mmCIF file of C-alpha atoms in Angstrom:
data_model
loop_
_atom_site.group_PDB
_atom_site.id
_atom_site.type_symbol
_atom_site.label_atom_id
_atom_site.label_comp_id
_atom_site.label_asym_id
_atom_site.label_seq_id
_atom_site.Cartn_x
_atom_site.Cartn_y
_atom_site.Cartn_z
ATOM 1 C CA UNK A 41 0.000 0.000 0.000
ATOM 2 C CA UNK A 42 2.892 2.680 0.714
ATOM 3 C CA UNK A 43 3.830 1.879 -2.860
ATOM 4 C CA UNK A 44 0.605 2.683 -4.083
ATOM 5 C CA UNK A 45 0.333 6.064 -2.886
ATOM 6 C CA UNK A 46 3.987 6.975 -2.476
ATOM 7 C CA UNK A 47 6.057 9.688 -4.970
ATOM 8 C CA UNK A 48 9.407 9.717 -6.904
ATOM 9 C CA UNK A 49 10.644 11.893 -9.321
ATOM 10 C CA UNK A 50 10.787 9.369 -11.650
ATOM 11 C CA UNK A 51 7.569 8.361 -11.703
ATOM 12 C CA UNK A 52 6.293 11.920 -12.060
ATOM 13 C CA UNK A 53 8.267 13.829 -14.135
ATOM 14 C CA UNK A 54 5.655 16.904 -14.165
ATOM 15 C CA UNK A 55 5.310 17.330 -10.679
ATOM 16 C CA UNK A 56 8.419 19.408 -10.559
ATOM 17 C CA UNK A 57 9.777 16.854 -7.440
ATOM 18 C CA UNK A 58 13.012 18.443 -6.925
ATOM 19 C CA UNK A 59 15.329 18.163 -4.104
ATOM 20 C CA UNK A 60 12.518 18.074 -0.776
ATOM 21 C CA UNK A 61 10.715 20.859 -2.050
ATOM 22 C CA UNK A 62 6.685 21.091 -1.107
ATOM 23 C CA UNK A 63 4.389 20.037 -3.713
ATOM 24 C CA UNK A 64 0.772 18.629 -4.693
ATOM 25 C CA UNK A 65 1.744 15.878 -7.117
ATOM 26 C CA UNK A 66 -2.108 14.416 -6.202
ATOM 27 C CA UNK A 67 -4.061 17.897 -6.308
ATOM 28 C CA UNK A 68 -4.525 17.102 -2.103
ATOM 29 C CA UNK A 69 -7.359 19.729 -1.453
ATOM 30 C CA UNK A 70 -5.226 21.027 1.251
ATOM 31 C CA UNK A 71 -2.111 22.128 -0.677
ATOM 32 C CA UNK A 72 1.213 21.491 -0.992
ATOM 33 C CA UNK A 73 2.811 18.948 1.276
ATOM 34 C CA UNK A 74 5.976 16.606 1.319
ATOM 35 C CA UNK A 75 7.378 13.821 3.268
ATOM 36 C CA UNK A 76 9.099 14.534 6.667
ATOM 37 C CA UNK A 77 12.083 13.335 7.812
ATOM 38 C CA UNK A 78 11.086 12.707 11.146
ATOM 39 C CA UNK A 79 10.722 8.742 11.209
ATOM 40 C CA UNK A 80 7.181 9.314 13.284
ATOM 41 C CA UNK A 81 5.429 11.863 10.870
ATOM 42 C CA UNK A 82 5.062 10.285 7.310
ATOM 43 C CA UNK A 83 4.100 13.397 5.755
ATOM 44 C CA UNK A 84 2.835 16.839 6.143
ATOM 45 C CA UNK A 85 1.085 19.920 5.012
ATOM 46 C CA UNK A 86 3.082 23.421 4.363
ATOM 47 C CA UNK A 87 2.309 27.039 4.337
ATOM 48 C CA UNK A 88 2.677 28.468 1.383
ATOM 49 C CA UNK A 89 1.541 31.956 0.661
ATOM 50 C CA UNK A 90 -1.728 32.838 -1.220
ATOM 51 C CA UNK A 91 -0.799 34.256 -4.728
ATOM 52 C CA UNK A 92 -1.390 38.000 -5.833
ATOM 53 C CA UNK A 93 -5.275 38.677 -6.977
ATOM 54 C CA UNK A 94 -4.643 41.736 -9.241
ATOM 55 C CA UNK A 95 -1.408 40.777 -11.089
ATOM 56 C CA UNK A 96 -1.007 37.714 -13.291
ATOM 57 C CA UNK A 97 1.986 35.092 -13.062
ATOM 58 C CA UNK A 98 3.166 33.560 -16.301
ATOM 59 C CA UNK A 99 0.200 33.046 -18.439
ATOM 60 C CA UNK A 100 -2.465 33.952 -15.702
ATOM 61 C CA UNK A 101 -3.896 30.563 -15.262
ATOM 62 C CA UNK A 102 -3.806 31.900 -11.652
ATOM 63 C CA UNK A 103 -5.000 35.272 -11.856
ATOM 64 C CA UNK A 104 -8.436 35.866 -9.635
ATOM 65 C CA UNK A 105 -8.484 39.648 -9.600
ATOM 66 C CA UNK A 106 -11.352 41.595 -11.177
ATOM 67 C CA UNK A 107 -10.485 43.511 -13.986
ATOM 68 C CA UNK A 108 -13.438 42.801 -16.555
ATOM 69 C CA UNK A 109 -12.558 44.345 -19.360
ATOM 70 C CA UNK A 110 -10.515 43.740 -23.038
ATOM 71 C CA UNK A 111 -7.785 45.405 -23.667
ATOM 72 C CA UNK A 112 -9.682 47.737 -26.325
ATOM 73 C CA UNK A 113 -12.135 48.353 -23.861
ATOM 74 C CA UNK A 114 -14.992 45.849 -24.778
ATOM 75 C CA UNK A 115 -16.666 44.550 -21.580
ATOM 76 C CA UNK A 116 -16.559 40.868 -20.855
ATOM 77 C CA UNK A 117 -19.600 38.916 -21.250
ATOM 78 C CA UNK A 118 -20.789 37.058 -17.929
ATOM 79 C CA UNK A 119 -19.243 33.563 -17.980
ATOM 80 C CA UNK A 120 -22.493 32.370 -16.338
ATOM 81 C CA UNK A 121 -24.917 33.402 -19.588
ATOM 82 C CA UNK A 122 -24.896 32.345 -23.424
ATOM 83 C CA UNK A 123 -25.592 35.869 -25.146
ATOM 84 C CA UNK A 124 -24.589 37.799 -27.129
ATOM 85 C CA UNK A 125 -21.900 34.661 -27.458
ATOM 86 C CA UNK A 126 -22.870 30.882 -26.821
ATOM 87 C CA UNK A 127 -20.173 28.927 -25.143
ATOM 88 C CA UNK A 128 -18.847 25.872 -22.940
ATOM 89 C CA UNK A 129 -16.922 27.638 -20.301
ATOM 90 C CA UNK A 130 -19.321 27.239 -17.408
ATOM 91 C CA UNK A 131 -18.848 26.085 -13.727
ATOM 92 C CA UNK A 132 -19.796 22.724 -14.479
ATOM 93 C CA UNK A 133 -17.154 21.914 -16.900
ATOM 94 C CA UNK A 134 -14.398 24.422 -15.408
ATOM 95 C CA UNK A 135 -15.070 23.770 -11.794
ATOM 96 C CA UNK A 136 -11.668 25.154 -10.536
ATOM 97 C CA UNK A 137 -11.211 28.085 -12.729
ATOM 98 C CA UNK A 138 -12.750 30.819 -10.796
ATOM 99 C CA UNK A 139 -14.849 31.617 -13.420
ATOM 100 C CA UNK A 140 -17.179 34.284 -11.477
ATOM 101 C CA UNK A 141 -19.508 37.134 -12.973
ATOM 102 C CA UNK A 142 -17.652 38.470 -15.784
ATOM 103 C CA UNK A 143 -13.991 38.836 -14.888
ATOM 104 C CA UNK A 144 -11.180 38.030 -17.205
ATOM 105 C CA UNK A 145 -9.891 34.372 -16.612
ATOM 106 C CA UNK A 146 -8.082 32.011 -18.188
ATOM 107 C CA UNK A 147 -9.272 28.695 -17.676
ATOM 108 C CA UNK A 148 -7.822 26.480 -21.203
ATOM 109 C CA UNK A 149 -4.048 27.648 -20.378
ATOM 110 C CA UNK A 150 -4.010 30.322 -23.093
ATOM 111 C CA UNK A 151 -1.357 32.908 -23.498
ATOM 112 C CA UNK A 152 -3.121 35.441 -21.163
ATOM 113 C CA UNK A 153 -6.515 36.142 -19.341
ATOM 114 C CA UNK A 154 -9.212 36.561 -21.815
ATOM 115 C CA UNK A 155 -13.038 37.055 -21.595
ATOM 116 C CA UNK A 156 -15.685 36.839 -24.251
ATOM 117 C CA UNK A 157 -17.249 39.895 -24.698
ATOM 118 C CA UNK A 158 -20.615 41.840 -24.742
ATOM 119 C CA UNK A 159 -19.961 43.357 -28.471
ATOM 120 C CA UNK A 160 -22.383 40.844 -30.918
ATOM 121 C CA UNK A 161 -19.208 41.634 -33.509
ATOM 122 C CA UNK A 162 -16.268 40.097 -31.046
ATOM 123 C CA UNK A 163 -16.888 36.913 -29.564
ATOM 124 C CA UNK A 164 -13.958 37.289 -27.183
ATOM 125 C CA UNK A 165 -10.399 39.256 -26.648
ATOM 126 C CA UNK A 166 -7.600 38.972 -24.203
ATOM 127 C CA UNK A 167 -7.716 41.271 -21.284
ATOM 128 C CA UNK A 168 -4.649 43.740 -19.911
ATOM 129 C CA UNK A 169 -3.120 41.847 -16.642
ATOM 130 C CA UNK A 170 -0.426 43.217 -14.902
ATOM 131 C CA UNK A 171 2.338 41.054 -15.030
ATOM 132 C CA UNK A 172 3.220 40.114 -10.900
ATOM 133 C CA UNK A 173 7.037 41.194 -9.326
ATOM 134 C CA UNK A 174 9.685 38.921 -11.390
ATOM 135 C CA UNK A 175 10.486 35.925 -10.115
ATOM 136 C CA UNK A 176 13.163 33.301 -9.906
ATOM 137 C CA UNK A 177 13.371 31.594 -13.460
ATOM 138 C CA UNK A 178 11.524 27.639 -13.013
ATOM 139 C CA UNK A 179 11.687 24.819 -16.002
ATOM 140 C CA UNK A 180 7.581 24.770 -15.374
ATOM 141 C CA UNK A 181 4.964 26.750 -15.827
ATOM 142 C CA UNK A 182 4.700 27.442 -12.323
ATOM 143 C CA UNK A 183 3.933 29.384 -9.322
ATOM 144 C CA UNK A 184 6.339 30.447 -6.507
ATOM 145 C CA UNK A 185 2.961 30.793 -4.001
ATOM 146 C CA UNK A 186 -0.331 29.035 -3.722
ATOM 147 C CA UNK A 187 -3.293 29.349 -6.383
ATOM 148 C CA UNK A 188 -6.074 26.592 -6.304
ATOM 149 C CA UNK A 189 -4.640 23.373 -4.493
ATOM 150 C CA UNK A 190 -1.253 24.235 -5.493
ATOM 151 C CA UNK A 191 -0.589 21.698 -8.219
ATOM 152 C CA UNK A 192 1.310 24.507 -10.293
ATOM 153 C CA UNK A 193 3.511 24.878 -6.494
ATOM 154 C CA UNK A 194 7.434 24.973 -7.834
ATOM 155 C CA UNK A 195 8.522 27.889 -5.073
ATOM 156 C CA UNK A 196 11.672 25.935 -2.631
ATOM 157 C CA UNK A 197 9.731 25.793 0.607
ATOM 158 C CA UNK A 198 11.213 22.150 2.555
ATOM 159 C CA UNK A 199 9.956 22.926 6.015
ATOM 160 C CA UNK A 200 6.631 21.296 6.997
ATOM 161 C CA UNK A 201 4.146 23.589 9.259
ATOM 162 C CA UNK A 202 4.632 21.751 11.980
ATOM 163 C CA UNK A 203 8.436 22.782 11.300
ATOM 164 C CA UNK A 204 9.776 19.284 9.589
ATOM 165 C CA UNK A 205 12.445 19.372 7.486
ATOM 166 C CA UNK A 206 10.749 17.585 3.877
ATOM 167 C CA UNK A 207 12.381 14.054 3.073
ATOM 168 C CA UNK A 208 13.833 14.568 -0.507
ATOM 169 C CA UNK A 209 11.374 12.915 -3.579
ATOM 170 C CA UNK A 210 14.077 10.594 -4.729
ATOM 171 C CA UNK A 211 15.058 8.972 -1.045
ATOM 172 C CA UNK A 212 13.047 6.225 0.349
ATOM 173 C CA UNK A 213 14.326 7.229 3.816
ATOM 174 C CA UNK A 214 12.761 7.474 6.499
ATOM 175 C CA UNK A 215 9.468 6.350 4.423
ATOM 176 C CA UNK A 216 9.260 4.259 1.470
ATOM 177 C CA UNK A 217 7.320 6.011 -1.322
ATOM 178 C CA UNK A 218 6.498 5.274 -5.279
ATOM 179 C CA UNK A 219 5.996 9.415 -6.397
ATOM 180 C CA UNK A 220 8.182 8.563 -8.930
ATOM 181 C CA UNK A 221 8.085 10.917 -12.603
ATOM 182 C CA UNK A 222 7.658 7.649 -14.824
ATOM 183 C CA UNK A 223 4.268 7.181 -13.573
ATOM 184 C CA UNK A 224 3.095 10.892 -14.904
ATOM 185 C CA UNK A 225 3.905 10.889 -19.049
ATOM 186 C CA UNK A 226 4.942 14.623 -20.471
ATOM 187 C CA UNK A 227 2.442 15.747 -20.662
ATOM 188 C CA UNK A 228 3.030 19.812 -20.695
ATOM 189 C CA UNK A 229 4.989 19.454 -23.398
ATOM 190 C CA UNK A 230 4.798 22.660 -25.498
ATOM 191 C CA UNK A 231 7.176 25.439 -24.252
ATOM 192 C CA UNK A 232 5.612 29.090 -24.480
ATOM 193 C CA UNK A 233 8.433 31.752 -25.691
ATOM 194 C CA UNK A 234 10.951 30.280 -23.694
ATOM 195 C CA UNK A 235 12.246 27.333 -21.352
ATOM 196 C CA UNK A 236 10.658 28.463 -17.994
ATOM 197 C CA UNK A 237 7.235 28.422 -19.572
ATOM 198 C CA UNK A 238 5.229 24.734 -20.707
ATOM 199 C CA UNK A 239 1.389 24.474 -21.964
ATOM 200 C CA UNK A 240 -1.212 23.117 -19.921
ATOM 201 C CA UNK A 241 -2.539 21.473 -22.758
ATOM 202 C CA UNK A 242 -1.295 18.634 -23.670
ATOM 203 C CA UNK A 243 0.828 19.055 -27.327
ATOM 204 C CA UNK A 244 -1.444 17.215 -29.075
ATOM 205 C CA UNK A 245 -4.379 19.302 -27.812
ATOM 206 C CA UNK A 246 -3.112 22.326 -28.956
ATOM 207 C CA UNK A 247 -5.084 24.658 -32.048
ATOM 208 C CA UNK A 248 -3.268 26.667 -33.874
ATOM 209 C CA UNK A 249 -6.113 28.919 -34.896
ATOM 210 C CA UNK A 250 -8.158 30.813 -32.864
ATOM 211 C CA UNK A 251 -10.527 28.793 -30.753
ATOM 212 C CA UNK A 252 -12.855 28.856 -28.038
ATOM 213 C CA UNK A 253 -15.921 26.715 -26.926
ATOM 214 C CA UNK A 254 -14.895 25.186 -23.822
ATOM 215 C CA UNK A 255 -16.562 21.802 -24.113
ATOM 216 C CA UNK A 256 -13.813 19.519 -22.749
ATOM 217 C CA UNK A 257 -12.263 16.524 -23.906
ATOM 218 C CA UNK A 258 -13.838 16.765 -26.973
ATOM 219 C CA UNK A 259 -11.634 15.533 -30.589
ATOM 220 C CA UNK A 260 -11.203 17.527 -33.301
ATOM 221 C CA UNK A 261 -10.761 15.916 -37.195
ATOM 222 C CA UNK A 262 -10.192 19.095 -39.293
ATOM 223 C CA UNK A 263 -11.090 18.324 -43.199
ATOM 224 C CA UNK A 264 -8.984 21.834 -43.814
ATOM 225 C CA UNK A 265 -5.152 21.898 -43.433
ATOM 226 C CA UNK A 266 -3.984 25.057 -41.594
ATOM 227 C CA UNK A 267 -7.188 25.813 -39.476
ATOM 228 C CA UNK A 268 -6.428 23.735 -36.770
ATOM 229 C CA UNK A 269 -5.000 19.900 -35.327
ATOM 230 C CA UNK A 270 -6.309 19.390 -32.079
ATOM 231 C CA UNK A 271 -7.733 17.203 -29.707
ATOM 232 C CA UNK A 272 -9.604 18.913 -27.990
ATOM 233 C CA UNK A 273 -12.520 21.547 -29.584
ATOM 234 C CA UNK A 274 -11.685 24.802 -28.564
ATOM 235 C CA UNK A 275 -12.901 26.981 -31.340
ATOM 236 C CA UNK A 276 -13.136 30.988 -30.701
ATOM 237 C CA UNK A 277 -13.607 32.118 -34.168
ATOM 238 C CA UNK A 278 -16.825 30.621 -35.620
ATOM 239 C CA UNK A 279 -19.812 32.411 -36.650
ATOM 240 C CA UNK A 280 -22.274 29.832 -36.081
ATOM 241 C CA UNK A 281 -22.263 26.033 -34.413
ATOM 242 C CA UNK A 282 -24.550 23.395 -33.662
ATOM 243 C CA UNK A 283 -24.372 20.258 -32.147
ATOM 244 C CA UNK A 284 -26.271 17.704 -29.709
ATOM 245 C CA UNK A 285 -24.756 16.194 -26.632
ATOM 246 C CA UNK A 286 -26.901 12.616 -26.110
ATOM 247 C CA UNK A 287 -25.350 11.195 -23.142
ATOM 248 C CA UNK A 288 -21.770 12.338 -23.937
ATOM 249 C CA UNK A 289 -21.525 8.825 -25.508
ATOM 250 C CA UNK A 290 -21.434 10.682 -29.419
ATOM 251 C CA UNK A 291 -20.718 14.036 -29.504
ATOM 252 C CA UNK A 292 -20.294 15.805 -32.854
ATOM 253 C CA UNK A 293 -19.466 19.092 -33.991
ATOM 254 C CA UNK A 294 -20.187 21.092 -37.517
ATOM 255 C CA UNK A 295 -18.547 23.905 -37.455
ATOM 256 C CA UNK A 296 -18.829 26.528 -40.600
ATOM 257 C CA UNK A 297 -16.078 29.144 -40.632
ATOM 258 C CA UNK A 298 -17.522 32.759 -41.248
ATOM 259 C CA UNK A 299 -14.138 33.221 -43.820
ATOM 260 C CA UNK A 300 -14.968 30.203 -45.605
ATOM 261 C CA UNK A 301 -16.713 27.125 -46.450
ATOM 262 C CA UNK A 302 -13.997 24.870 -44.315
ATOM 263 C CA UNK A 303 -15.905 22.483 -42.409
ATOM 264 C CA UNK A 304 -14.624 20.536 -38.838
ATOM 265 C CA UNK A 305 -16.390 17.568 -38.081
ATOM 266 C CA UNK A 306 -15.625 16.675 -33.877
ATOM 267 C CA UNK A 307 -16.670 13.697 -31.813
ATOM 268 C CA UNK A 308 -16.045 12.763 -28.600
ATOM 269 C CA UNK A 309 -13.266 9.929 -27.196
ATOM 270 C CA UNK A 310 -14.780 10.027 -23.511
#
């Protein structure tokens, strides 16, 4: 059982296990933690500071603050409604995004908060975040203090808060463990501008068009070269959808491009 639910670098290579540093490499609801090296406490929880609200930290994927606006002025569109622009990005599907009233968020790991917006003309723009103080250069995206359960945690806090010193990730001394990297593939694979930066989405997930629907897992087969290759539907820029979700168990997609007659035919792989 202590193999089970034990963690090594090599088994998780995304989990940024370095040295004894805190992490979440099993989103624990409670935050970061680590293994102690005090043969009587197996692990334990550590406090790690709340993140800035008003400025954003790499791409924003942590940014709760409130500014709900584009960056040409436009104001967002209520995340929580379906006009003047129907979408998937709703609480249900995005339950850990923050994705309250109409602030700018972004929840699909883009380069930046975005929102969609109340113009009938835009269906959505990125937003103007302050960028947070500079911070000590990581080989993940990451976050140096605590957003959501800390999963994106890569800051060098060791120390327990109880006060133990963390066991490093790649001992099995005092306690035996398995959080090895192996057991997690790549899969933030795509670097963003430069090595201290990876997506969220996996690679192969990826558009290279503009996008935005928000229905997850959800695979795209695009009949069009140079539209987009994804596996996952997250169109922004079409004029007009429609679709029909029985069950989840076939889910598929026409989607008419408002430049063209390029057509993307979807279906689910849940």
């Amino acid at each position: 059982l202590l193999l089970l639910y034990s963690y090594t670098p090599e088994k998780y290579p995304s989990a940024g296990l370095e040295e004894n540093y805190c992490r979440n490499p099993d989103a624990d609801e409670s935050g970061p933690w680590c293994y102690t090296t005090h043969p009587d406490i197996r692990f334990d929880y550590c406090a790690i500071p709340d993140c800035e609200d008003q400025c954003m930290q790499c791409n924003g994927e942590d940014y709760h603050g409130e500014v709900s606006r584009t960056e040409s002025g436009l104001e967002c569109q209520r995340w929580d409604v379906q006009e003047p622009h129907m979408h998937g990005f709703i609480l249900k599907h995005y339950p850990d995004k923050d994705l309250k009233m109409n602030y700018c968020r972004n929840p699909d790991g883009e380069l930046r908060p975005w929102c969609f917006t109340t113009n009938p003309n835009k269906r959505w723009e990125y937003c103007n975040i302050p960028r947070c103080r500079e911070r000590q250069e990581t080989t993940v995206l990451s976050s140096q203090c605590l957003s959501e359960k800390g999963e994106d945690y890569r800051g060098r806090i060791a120390i327990t808060e109880s006060g133990n010193a963390c066991q490093h990730w790649n001992t099995q001394f005092p306690h035996k463990h398995g959080w090895i990297p192996d057991r997690y593939p790549c899969k933030y694979a795509e670097p963003h501008h430069s090595n201290k930066y990876q997506a969220v989405i996996p690679y192969r997930s990826r558009c290279r068009g503009k996008r935005r629907t928000g229905f997850p897992h959800l695979c795209c087969y695009v009949v069009i070269l140079n539209v987009c290759q994804c596996s996952l539907l997250l169109f922004r820029s079409w004029s007009s959808f429609f679709f029909s979700l029985p069950a989840y168990s076939h889910i598929f997609f026409s989607l008419i491009s408002s430049t063209s007659h390029s057509r993307a035919i979807c279906s689910s792989q849940l």
